[in-house]
PDB file of N, CA and C in Angstrom:
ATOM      1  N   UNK A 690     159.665 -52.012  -0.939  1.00  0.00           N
ATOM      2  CA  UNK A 690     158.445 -51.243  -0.879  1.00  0.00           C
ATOM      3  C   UNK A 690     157.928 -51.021  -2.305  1.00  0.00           C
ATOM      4  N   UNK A 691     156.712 -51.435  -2.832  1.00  0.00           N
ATOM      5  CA  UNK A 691     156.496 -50.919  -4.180  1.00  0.00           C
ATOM      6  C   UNK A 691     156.206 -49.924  -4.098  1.00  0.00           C
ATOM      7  N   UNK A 692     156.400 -49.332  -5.156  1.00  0.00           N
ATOM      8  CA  UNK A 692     156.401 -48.057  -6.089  1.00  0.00           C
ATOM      9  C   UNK A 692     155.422 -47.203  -5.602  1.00  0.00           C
ATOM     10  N   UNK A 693     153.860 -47.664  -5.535  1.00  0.00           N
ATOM     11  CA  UNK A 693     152.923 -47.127  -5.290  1.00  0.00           C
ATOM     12  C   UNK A 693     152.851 -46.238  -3.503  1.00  0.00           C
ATOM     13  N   UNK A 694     153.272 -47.115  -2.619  1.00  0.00           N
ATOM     14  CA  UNK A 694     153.847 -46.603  -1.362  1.00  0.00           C
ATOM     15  C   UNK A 694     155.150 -45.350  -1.644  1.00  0.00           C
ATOM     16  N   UNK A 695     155.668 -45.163  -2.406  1.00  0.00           N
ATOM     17  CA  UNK A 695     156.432 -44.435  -2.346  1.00  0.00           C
ATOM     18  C   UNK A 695     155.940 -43.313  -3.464  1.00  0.00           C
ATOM     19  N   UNK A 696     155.163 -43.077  -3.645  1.00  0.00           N
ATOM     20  CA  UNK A 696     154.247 -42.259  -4.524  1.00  0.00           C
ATOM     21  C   UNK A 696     153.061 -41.912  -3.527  1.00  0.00           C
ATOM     22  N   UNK A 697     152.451 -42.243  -2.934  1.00  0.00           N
ATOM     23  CA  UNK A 697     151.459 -42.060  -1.702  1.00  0.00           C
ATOM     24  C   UNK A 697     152.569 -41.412  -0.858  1.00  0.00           C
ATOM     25  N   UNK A 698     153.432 -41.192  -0.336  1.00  0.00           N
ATOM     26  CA  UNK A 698     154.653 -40.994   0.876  1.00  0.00           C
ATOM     27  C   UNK A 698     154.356 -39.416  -0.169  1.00  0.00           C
ATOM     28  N   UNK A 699     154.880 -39.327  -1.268  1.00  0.00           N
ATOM     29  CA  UNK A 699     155.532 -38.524  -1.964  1.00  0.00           C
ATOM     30  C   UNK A 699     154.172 -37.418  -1.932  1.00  0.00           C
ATOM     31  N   UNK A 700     153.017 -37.626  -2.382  1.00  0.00           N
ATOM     32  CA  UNK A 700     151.640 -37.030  -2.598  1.00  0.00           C
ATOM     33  C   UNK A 700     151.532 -36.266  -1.069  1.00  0.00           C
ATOM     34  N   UNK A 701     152.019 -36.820   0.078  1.00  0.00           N
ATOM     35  CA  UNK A 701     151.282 -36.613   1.365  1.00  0.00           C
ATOM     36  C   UNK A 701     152.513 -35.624   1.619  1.00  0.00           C
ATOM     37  N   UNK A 702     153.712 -35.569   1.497  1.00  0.00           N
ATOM     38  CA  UNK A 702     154.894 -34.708   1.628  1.00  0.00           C
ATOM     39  C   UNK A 702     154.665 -33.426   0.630  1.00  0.00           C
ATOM     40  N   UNK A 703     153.782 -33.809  -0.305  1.00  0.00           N
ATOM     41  CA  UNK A 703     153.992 -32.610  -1.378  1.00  0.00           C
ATOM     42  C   UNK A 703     152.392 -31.505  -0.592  1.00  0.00           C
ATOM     43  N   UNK A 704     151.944 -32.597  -0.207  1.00  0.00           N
ATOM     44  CA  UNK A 704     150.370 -31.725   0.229  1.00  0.00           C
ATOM     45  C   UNK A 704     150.586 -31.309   1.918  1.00  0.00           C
ATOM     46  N   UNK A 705     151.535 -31.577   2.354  1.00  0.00           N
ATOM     47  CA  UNK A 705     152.334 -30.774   3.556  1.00  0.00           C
ATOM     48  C   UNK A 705     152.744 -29.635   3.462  1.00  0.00           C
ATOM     49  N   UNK A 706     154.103 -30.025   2.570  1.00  0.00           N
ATOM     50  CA  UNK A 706     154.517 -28.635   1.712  1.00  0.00           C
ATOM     51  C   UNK A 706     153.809 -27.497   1.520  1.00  0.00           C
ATOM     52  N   UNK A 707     152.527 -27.703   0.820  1.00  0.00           N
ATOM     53  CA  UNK A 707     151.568 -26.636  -0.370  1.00  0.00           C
ATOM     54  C   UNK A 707     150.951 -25.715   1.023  1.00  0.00           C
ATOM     55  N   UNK A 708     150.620 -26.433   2.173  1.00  0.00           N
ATOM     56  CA  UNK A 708     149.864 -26.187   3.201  1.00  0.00           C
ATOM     57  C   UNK A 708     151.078 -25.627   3.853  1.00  0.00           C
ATOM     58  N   UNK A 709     152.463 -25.801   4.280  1.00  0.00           N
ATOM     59  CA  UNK A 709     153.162 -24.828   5.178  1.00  0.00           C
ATOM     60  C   UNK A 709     153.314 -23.294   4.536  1.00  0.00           C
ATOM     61  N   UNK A 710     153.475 -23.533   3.004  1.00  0.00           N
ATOM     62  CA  UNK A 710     153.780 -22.479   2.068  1.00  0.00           C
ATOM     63  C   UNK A 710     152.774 -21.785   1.967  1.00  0.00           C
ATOM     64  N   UNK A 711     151.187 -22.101   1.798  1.00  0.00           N
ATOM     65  CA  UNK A 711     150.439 -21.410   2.345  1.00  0.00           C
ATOM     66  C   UNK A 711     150.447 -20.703   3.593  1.00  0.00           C
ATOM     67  N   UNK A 712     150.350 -21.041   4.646  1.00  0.00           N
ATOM     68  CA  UNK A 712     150.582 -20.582   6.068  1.00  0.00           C
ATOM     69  C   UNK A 712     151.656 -19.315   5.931  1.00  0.00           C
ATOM     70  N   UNK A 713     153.031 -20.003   5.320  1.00  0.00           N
ATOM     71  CA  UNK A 713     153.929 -18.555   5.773  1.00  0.00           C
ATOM     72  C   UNK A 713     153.202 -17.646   4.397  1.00  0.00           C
ATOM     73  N   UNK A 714     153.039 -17.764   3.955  1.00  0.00           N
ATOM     74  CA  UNK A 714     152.599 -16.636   2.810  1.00  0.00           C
ATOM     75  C   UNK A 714     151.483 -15.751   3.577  1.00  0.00           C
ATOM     76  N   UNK A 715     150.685 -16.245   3.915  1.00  0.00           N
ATOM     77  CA  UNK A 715     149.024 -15.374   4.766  1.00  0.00           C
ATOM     78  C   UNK A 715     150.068 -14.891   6.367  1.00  0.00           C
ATOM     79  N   UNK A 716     151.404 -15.768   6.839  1.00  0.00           N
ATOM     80  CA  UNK A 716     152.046 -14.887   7.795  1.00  0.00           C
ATOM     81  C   UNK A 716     152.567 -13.630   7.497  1.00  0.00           C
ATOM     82  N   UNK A 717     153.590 -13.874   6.328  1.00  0.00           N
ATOM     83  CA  UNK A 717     153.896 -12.742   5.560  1.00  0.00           C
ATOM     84  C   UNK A 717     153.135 -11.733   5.392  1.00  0.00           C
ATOM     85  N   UNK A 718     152.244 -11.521   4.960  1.00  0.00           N
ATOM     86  CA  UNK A 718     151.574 -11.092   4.344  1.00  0.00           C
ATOM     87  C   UNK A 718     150.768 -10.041   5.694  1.00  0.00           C
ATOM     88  N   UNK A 719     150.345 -10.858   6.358  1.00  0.00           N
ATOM     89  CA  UNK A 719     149.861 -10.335   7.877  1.00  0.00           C
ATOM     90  C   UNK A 719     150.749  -9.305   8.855  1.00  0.00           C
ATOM     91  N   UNK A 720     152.031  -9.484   8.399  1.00  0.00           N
ATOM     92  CA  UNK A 720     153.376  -8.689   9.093  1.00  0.00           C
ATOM     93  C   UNK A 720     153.413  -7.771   8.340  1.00  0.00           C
ATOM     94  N   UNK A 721     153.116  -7.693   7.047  1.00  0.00           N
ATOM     95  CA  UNK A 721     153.107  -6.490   5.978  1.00  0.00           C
ATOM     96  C   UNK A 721     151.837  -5.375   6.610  1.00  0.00           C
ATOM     97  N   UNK A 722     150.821  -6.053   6.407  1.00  0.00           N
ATOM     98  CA  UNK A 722     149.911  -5.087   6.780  1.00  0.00           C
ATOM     99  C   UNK A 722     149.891  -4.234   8.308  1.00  0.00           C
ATOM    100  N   UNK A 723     150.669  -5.078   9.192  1.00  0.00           N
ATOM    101  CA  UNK A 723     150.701  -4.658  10.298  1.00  0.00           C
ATOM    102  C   UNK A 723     151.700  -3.474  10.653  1.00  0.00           C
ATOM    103  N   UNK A 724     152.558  -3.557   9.839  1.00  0.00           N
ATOM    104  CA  UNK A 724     153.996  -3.272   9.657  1.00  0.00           C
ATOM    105  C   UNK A 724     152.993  -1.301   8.668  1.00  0.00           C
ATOM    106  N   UNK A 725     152.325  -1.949   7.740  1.00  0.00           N
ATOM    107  CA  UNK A 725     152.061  -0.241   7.070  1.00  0.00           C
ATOM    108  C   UNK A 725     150.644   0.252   7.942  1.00  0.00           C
ATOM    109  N   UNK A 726     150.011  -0.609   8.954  1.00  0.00           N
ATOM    110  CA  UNK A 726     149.218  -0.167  10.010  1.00  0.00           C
ATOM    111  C   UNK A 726     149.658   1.074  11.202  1.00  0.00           C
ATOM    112  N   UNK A 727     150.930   0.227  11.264  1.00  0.00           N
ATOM    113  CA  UNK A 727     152.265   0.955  12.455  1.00  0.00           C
ATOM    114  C   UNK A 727     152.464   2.480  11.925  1.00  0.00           C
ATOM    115  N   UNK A 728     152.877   2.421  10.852  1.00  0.00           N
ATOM    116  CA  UNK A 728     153.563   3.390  10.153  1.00  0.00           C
ATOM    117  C   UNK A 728     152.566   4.428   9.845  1.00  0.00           C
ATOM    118  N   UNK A 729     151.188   4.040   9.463  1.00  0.00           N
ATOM    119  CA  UNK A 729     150.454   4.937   9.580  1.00  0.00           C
ATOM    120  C   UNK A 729     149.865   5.698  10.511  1.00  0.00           C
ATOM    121  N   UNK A 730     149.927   4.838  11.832  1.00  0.00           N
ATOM    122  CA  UNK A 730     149.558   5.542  13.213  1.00  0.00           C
ATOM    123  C   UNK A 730     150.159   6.504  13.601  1.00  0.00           C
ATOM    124  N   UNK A 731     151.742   5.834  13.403  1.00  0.00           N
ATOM    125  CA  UNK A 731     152.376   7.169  14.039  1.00  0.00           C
ATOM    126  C   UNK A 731     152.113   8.268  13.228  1.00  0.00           C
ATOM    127  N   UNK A 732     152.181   8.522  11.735  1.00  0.00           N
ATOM    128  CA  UNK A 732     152.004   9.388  11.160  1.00  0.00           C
ATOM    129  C   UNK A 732     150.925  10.286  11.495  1.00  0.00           C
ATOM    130  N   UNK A 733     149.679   9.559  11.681  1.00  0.00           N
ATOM    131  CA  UNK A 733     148.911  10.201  12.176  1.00  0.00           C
ATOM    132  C   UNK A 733     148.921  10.791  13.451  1.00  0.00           C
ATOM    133  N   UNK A 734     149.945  10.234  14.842  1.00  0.00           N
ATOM    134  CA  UNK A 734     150.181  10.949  15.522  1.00  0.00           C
ATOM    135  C   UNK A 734     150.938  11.957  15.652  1.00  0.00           C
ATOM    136  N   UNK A 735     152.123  11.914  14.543  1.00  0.00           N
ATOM    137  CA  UNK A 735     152.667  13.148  14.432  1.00  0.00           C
ATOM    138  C   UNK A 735     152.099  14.722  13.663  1.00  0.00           C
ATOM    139  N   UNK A 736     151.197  13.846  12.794  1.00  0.00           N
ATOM    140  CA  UNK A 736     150.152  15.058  12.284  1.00  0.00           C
ATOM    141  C   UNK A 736     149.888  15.762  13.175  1.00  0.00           C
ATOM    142  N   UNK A 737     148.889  14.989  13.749  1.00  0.00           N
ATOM    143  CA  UNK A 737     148.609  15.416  15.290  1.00  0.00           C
ATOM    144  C   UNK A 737     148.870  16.523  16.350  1.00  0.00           C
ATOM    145  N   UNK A 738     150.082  15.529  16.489  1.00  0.00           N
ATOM    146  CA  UNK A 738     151.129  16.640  17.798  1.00  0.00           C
ATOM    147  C   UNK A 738     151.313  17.729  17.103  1.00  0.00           C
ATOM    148  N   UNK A 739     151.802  18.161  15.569  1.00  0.00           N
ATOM    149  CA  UNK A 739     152.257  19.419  14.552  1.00  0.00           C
ATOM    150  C   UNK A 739     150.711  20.004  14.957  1.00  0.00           C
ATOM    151  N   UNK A 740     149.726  19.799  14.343  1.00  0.00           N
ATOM    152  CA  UNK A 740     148.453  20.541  14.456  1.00  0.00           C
ATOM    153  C   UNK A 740     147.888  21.049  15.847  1.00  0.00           C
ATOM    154  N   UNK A 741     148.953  20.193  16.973  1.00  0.00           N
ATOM    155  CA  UNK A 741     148.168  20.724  18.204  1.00  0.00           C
ATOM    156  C   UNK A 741     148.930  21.675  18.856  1.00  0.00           C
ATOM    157  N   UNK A 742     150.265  21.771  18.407  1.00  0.00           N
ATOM    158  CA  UNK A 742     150.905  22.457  18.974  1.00  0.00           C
ATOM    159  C   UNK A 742     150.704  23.720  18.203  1.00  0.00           C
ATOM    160  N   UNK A 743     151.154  24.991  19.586  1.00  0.00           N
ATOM    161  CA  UNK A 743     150.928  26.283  18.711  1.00  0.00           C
ATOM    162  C   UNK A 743     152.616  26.232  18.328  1.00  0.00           C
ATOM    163  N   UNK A 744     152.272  27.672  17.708  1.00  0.00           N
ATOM    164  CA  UNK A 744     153.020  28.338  16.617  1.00  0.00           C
ATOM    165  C   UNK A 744     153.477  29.361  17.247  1.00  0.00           C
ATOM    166  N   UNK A 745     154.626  29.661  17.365  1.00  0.00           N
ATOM    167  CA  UNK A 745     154.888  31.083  17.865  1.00  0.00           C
ATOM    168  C   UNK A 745     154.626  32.486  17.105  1.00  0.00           C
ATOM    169  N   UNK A 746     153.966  33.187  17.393  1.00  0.00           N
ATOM    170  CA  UNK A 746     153.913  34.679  17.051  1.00  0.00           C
ATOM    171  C   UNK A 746     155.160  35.388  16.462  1.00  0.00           C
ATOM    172  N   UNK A 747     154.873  35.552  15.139  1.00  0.00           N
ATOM    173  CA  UNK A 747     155.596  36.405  14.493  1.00  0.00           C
ATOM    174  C   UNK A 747     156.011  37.987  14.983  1.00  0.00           C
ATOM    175  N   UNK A 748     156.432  38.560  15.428  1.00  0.00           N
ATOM    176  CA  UNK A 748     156.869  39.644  15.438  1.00  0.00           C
ATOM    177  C   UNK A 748     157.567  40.734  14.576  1.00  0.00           C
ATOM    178  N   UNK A 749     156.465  40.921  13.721  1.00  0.00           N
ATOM    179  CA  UNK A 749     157.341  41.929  13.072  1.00  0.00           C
ATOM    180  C   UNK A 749     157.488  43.186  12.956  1.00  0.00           C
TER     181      UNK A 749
END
């Protein structure tokens, strides 16, 4: 096989590569945000539930 075929093979494997590594990076990246989306909901639902619930009366 000359050289040049195996340099074309090599170009098309490397521009596969660049493109999967892209992909998981914008996946990554998408699980992150979703992941501090989560975390903020609940927070906000526990705000929530604290602010809606009463308070018992002090007695003093």
């Amino acid at each position: 096989m000359p050289p040049e075929s195996h340099l074309a093979a090599h170009h098309t494997r490397a521009a596969e590569l660049h493109a999967e590594a892209a992909a998981h990076r914008l996946a990554a990246e998408a699980v992150r945000t979703l992941d501090l989306r989560a975390r903020l909901g609940w927070t906000l639902v526990e705000v929530g539930l604290r602010l809606a619930t009463p308070r018992p009366a002090l007695n003093a």
